[in-house]
Tab-separated table of C-alpha atoms in Angstrom:
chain	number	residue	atom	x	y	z
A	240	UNK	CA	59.276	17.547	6.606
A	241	UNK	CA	61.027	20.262	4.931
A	242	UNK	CA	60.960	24.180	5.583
A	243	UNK	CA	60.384	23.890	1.811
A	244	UNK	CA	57.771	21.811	2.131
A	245	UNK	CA	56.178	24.212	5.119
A	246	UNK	CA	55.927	27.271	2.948
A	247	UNK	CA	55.012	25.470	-0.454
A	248	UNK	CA	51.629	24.027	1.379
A	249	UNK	CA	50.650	27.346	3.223
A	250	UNK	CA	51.537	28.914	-0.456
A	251	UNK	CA	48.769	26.798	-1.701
A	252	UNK	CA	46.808	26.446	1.307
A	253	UNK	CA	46.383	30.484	1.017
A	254	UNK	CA	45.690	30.819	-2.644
A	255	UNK	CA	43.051	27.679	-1.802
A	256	UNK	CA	41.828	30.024	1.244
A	257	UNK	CA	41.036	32.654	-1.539
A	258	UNK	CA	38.944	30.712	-3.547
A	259	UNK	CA	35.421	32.237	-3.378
A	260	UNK	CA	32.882	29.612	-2.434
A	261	UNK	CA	29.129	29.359	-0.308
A	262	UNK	CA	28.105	28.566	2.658
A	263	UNK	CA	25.214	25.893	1.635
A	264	UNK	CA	27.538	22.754	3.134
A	265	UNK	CA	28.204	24.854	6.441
A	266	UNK	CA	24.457	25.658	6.848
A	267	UNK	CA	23.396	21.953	6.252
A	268	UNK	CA	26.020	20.431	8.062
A	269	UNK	CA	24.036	19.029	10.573
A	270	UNK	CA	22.640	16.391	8.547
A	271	UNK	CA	26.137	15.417	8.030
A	272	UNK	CA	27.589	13.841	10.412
A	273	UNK	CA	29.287	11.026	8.880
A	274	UNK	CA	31.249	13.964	6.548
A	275	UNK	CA	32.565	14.849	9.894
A	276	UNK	CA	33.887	11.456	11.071
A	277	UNK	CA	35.054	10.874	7.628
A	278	UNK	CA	37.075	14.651	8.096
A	279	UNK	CA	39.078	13.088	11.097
A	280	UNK	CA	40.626	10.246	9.461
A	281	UNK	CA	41.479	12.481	6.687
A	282	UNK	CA	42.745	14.624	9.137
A	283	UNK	CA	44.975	11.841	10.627
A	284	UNK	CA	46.956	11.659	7.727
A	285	UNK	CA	48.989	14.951	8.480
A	286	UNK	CA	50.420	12.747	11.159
A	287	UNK	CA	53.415	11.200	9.066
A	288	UNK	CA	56.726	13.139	8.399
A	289	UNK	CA	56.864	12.569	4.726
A	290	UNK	CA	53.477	12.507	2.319
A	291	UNK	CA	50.592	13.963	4.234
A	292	UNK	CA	48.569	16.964	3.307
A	293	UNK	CA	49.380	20.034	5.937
A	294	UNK	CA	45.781	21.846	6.383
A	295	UNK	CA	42.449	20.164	5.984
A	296	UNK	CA	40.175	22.946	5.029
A	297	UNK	CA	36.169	21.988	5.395
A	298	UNK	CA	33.235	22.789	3.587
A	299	UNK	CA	34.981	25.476	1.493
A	300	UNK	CA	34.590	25.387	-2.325
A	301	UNK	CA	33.963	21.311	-1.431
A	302	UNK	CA	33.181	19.044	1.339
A	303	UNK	CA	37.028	18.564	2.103
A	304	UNK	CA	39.939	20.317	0.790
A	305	UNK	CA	43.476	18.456	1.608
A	306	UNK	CA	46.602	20.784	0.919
A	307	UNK	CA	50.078	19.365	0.362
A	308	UNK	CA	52.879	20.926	-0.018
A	309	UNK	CA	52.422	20.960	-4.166
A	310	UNK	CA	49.388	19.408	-4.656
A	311	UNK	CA	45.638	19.844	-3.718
A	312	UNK	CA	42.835	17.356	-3.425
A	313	UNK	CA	38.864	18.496	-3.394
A	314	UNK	CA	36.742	16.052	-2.367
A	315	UNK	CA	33.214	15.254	-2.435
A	316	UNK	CA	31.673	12.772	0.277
A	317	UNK	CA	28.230	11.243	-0.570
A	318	UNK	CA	25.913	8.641	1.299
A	319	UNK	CA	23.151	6.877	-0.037
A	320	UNK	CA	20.091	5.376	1.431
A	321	UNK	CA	19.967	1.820	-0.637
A	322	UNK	CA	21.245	0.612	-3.572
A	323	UNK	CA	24.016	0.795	-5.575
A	324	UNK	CA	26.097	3.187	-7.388
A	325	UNK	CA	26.509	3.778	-10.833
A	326	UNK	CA	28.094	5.977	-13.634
A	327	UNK	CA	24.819	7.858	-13.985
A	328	UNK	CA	23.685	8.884	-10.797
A	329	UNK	CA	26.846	9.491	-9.889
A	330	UNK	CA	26.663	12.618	-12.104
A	331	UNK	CA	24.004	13.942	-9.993
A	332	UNK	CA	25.243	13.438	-6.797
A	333	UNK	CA	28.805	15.074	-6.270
A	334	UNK	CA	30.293	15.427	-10.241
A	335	UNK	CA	28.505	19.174	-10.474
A	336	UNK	CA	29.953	20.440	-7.225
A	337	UNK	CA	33.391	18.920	-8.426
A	338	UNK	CA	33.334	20.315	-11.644
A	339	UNK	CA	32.271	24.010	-10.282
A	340	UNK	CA	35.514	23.013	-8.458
A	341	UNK	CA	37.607	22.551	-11.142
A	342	UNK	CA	36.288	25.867	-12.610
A	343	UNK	CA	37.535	27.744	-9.951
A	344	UNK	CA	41.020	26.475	-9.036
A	345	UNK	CA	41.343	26.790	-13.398
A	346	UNK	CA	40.204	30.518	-12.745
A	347	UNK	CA	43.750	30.495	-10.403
A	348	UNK	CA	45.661	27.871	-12.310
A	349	UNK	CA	45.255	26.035	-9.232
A	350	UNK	CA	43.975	23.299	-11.358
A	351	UNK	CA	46.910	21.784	-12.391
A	352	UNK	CA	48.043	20.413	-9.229
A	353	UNK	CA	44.814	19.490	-8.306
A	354	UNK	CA	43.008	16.042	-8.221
A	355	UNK	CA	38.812	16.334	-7.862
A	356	UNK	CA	37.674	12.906	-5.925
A	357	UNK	CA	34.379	11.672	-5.436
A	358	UNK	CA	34.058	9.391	-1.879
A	359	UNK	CA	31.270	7.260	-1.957
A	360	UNK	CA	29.134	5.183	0.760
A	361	UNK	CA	28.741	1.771	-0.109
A	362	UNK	CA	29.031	-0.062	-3.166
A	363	UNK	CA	28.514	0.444	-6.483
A	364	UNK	CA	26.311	-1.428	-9.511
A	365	UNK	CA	28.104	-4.426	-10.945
A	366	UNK	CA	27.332	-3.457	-14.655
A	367	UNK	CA	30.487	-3.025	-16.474
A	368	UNK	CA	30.314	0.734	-17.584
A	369	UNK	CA	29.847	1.857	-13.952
A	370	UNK	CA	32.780	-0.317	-13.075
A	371	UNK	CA	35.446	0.494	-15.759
A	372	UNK	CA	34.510	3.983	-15.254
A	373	UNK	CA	35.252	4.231	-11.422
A	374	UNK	CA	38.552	2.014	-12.034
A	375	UNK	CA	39.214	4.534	-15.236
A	376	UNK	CA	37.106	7.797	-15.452
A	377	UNK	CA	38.759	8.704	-18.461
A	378	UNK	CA	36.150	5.472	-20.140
A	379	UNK	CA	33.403	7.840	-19.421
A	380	UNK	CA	30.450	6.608	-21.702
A	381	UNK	CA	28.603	9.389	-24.187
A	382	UNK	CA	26.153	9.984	-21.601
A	383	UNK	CA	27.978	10.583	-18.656
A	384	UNK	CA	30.202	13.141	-20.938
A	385	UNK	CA	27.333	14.649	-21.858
A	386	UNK	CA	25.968	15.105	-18.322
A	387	UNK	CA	29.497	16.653	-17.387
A	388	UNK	CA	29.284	19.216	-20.337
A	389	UNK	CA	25.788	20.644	-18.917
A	390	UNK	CA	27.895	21.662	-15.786
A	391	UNK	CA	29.842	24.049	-18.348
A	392	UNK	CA	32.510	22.271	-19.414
A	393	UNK	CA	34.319	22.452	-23.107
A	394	UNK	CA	35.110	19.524	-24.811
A	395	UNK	CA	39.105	20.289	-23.371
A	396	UNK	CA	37.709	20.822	-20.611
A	397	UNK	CA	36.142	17.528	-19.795
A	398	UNK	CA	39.060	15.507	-21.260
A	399	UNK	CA	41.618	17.299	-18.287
A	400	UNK	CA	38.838	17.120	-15.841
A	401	UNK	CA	38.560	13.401	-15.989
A	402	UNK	CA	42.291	12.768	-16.586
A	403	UNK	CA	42.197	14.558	-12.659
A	404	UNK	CA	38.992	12.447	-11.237
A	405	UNK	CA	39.520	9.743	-8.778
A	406	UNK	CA	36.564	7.911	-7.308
A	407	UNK	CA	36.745	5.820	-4.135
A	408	UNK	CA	33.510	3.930	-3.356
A	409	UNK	CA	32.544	1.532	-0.556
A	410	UNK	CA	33.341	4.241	2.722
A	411	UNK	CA	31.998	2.774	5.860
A	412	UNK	CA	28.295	2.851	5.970
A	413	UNK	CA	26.691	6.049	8.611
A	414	UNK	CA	25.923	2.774	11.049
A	415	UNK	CA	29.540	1.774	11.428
A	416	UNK	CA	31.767	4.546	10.808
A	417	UNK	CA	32.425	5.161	14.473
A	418	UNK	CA	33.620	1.390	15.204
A	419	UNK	CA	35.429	1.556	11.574
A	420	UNK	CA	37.294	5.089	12.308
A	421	UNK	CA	37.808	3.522	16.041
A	422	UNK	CA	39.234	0.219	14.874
A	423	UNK	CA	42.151	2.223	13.018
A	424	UNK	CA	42.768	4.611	15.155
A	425	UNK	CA	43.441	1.370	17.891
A	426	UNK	CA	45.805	0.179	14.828
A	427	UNK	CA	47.437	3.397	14.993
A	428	UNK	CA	48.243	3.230	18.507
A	429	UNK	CA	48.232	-0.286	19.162
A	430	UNK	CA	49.489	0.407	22.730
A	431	UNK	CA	46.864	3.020	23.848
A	432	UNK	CA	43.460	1.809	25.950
A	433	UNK	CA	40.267	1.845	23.955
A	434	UNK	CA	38.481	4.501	26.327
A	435	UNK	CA	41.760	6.964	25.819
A	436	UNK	CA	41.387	6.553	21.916
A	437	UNK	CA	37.603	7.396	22.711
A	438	UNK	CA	38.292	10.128	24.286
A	439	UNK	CA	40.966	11.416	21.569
A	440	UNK	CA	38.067	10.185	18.629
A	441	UNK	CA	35.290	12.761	20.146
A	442	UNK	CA	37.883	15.271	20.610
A	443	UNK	CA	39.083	15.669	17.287
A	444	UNK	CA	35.153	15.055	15.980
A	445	UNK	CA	34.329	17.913	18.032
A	446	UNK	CA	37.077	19.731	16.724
A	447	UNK	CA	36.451	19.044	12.548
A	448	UNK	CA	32.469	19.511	13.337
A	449	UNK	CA	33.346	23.074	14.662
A	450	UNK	CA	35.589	23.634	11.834
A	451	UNK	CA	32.715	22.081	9.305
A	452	UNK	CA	30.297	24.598	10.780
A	453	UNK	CA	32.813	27.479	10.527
A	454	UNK	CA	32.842	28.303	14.226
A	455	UNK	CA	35.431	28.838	17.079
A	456	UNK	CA	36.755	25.939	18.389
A	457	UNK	CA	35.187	25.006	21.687
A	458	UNK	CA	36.945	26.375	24.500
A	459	UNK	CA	37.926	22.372	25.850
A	460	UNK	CA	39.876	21.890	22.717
A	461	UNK	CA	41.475	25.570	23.019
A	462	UNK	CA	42.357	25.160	26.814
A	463	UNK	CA	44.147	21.643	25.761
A	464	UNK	CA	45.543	23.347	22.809
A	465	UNK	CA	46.793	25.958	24.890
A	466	UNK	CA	48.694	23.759	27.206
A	467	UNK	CA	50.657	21.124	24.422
A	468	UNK	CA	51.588	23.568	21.966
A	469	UNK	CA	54.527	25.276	22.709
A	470	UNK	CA	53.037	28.600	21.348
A	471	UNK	CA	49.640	28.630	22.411
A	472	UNK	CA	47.235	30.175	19.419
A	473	UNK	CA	46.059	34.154	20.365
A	474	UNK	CA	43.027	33.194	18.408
A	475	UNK	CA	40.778	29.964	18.030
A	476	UNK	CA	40.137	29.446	14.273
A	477	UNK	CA	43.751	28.102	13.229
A	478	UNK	CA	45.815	28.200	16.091
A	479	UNK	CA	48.947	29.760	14.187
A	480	UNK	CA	49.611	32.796	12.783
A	481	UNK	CA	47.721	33.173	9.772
A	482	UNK	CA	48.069	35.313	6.457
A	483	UNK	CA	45.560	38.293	6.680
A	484	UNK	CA	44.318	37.735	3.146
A	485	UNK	CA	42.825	34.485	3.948
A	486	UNK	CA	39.071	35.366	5.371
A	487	UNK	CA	38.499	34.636	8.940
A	488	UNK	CA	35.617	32.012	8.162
A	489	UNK	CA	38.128	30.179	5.749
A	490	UNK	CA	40.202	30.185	8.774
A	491	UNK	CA	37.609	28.775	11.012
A	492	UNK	CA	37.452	25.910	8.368
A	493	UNK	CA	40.949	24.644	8.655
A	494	UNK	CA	41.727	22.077	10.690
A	495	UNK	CA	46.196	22.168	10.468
A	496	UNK	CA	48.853	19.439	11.135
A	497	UNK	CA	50.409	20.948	14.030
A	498	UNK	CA	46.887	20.963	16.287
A	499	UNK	CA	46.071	16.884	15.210
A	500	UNK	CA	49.930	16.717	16.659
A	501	UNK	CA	48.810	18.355	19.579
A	502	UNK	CA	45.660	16.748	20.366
A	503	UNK	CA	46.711	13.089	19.431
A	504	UNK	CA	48.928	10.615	21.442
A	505	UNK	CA	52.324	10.030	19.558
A	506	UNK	CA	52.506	7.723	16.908
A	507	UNK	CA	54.925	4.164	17.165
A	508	UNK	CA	57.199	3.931	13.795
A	509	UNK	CA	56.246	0.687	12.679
A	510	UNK	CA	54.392	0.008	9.438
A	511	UNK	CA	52.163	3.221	9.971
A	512	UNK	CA	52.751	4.896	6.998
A	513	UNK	CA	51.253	1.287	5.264
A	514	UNK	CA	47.865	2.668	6.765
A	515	UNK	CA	48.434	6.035	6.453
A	516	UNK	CA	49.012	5.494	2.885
A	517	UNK	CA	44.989	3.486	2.929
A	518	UNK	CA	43.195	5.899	4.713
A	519	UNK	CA	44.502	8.895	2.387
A	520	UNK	CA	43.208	6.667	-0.503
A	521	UNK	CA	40.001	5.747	0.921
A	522	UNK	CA	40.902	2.077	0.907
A	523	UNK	CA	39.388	-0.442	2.827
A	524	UNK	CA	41.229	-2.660	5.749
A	525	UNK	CA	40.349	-5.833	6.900
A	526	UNK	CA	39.046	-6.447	10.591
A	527	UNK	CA	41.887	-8.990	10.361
A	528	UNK	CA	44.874	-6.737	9.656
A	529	UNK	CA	43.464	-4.052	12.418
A	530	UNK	CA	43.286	-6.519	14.644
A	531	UNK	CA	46.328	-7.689	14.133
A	532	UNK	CA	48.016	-4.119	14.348
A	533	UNK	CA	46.189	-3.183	17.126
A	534	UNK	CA	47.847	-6.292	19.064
A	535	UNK	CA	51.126	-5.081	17.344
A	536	UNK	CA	51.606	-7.699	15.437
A	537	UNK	CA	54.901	-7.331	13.144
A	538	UNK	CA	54.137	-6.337	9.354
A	539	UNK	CA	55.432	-9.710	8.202
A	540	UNK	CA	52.927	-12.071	10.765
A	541	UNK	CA	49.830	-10.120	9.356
A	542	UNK	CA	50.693	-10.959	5.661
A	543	UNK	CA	51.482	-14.226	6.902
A	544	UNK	CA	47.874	-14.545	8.492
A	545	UNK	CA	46.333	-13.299	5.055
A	546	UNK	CA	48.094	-15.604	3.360
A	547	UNK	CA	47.176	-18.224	5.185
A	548	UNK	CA	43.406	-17.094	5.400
A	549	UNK	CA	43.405	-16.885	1.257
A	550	UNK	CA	44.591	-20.516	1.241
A	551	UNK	CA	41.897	-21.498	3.898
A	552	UNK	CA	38.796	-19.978	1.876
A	553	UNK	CA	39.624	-21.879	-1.644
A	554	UNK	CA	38.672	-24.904	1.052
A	555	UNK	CA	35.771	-23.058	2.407
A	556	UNK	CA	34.345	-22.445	-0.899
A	557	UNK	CA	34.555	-26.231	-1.839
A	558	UNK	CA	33.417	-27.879	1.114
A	559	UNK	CA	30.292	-25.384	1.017
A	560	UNK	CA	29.984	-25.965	-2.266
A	561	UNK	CA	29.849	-29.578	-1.775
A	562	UNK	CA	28.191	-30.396	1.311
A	563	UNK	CA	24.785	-30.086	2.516
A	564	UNK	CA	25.088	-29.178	6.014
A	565	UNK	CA	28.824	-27.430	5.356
A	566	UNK	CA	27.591	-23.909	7.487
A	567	UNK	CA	26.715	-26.266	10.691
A	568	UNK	CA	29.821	-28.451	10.809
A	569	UNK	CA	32.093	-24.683	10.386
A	570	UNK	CA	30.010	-23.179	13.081
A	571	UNK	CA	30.885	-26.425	15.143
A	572	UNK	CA	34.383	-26.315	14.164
A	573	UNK	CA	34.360	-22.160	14.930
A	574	UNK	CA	33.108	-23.116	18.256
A	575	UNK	CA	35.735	-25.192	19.042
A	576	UNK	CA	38.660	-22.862	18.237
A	577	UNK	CA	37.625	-20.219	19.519
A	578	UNK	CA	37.330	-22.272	22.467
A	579	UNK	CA	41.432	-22.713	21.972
A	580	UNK	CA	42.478	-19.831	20.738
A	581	UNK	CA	41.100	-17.702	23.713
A	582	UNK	CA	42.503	-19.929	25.966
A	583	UNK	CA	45.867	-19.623	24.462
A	584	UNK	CA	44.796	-15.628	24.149
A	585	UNK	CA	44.450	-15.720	28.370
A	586	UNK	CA	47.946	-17.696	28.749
A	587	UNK	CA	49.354	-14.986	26.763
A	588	UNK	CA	48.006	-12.636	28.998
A	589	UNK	CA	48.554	-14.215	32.475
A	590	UNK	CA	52.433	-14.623	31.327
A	591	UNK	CA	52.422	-11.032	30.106
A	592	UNK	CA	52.783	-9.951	34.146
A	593	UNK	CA	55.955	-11.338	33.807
A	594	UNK	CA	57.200	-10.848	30.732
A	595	UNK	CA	56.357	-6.823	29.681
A	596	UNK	CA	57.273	-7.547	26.038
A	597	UNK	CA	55.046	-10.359	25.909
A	598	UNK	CA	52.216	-8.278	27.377
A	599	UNK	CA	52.700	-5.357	25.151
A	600	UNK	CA	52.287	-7.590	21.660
A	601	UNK	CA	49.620	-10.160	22.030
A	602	UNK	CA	48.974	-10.680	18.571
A	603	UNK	CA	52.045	-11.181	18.128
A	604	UNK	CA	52.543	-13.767	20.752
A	605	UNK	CA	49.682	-15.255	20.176
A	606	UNK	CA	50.019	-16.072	16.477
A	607	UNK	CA	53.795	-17.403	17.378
A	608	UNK	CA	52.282	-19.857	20.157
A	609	UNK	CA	49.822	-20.963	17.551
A	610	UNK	CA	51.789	-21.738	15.008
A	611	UNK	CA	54.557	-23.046	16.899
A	612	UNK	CA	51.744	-25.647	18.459
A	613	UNK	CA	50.179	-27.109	15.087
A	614	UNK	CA	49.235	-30.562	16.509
A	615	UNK	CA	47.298	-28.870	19.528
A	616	UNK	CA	45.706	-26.570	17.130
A	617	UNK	CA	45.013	-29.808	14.444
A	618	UNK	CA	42.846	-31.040	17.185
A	619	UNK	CA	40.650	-28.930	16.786
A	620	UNK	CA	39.458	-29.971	13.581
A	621	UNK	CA	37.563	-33.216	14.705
A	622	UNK	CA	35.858	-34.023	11.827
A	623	UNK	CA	38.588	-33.228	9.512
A	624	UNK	CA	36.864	-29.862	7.466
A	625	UNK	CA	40.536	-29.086	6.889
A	626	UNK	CA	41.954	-32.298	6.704
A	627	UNK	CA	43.461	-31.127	10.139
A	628	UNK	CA	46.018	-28.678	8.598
A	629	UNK	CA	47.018	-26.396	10.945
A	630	UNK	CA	47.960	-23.789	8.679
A	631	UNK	CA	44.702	-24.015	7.077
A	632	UNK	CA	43.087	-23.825	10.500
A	633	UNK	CA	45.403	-20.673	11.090
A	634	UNK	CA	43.861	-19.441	7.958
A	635	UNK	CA	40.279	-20.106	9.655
A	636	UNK	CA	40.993	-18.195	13.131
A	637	UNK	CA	42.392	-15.145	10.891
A	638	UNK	CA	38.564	-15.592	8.693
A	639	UNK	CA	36.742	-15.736	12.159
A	640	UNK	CA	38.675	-12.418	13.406
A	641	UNK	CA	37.650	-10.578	9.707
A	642	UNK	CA	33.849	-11.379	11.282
A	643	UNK	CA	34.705	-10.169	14.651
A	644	UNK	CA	34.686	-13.130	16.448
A	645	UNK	CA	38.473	-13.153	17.729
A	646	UNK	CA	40.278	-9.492	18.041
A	647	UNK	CA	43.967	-11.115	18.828
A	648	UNK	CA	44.350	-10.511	22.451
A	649	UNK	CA	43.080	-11.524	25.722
A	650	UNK	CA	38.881	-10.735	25.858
């Protein structure tokens, strides 16, 4: 983080301030509270040092606004009920609001440095169109283009605007975005307890839902605030001192790096910028890997384990494929290593109160005692699924922790 890097993203954070917009997404924002939960991981990313956005600004011009030091990012979030998504329906759910976007960081040649993304819930439709156009918007079919033009777009126009779209579908469903958000927040801070990362979850979604709503922050989050920052905020909306020309309910709206610093435990080095990186994109991360960070595993043993798992499901697929009562005889064989593995999860633990290293990776350890053991963990295939490879059986405790089953240290 650079002093040019300060001033270039409150440069653009105040001419994004300035932007005239409505107040329709703060007076409906109740409905919304999966935007919220979705505006704290975003906000997480202006943990990192290098490559985060500064200021998260909400429900301003779009749902999210995510300043960087020379670059912006507006963002629509959508859910949807049932179904799929596709090219079409896309258009009327999110594309107008980014396109009236567009328009108005063009109106401050703001556009240029600008990307317009539309987040999704769930998937989308399998038919090729909608797929080559979220992969590539520029493919937009005649129809879709058309659809965009209504919103008052020239042909130009359209032709930069999708060059800058970026779509990211498949965001955790409403049901499970609290374990999802909770889940990488533990990978985060492998090292914290689960009721402390809790505790900092609601505080921070208390803190972008008062932002969202364009209100003072509540006075538990200013009192805390006032006591970790080493020049505690004179007022509540942004907690530093502000340029006048940015309005005070813009002001409200921003959530900044410096309070997320201040209201979040500190963040280990190791491979964190790896998720960083995901959660900025909107990409996905498997229970497996999250598990695996959260037990601070090493970078190196969770690529391992997916390698390993990728191996194991080729042999899945075939011996589903090709016998009868396949599900059963894997249940049976899940049964019995899970049986093992939390046993060898509980040794890990019992040595831990003698060995603090040991204690403070269990993943870790427990992946090394596994693999260092492959005839006691061979054994466990009775009935030969896997032709009692261990590595293959590896493979099958990492596919059991991607459903949950096995989270990688002691129960």
């Amino acid at each position: 983080m650079t002093e040019a890097d300060v001033a270039a993203a409150r440069d653009l954070w105040e001419r994004a301030g300035q932007l005239s917009g409505d107040r329709s997404g703060v007076d409906t924002f109740s409905r919304y509270t999966w935007q919220a939960k979705q505006t704290v991981l975003q906000w997480l990313t202006c943990l990192p040092d290098v490559g985060g956005p500064y200021y998260v600004i909400c429900e301003h011009i779009d749902d999210i606004i995510l300043v960087y030091p020379r670059s912006l990012k507006f963002m629509q979030l959508k859910t949807r009920d049932r179904g799929s998504w596709t090219a079409v329906n896309m258009c009327d759910s999110g594309f107008d609001s980014l396109v009236r976007s567009y328009k108005k960081a063009k109106e401050k040649d703001l556009h240029l440095q600008s990307t317009f993304e539309l987040w999704l819930e769930g998937p989308i439709s399998e038919v090729k169109a909608t797929v080559a156009f979220v992969e590539d918007p520029t493919t937009a079919d005649a129809k879709v283009c058309k659809k965009l033009r209504t919103y008052g777009l020239s042909a130009r126009e359209l032709t930069d605007f999708l060059q800058r779209l970026r779509i990211e579908p498949g965001q955790p469903s409403r049901a499970n975005m609290d374990a999802t958000a909770l889940w990488k927040m533990t990978a985060l801070w492998p090292g914290t307890s689960s009721g402390e990362l809790k505790t900092v979850y609601e505080r921070l979604l208390e803190a972008a839902t008062a932002a969202q709503e364009a209100a003072d922050q509540p006075a538990s989050i200013t009192a805390l605030l006032g006591t970790r920052l080493a020049d505690p905020p004179a007022s509540a909306p942004m907690f530093e001192d502000m340029p006048t020309l940015v309005p005070l309910e813009v002001r409200r709206q921003t959530l900044t790096r410096s309070v997320v610093f201040a209201l979040c435990p500190p963040l280990p080095n190791e491979h964190v910028d790896v998720l960083m990186q995901r959660l900025a994109a909107g990409q996905g991360t498997s229970m497996l890997e999250l598990k695996m960070r959260a037990g601070s595993a090493s970078h190196d043993r969770i690529q391992e384990a997916q390698g390993f798992r990728a191996e194991m499901d080729v042999e899945r697929q075939l011996l589903l494929a090709s016998r009868a009562n396949a599900e059963e005889e894997l249940e049976r064989l899940a049964h019995r290593t899970l049986t093992y593995v939390r046993a060898v999860a509980t040794r890990v633990a019992l040595d831990g109160a003698v060995n603090p290293t040991q204690a403070h990776r269990p993943a870790e350890t427990i992946a090394a005692t596994l693999l260092a053991n492959p005839a006691d963990l061979s054994q466990c295939d009775r009935n030969a699924l896997f032709s009692r490879d261990p590595f293959l059986l590896y493979g099958y405790i990492a596919h059991l922790s991607d459903e949950c089953r096995f989270p990688w240290r002691p129960a």
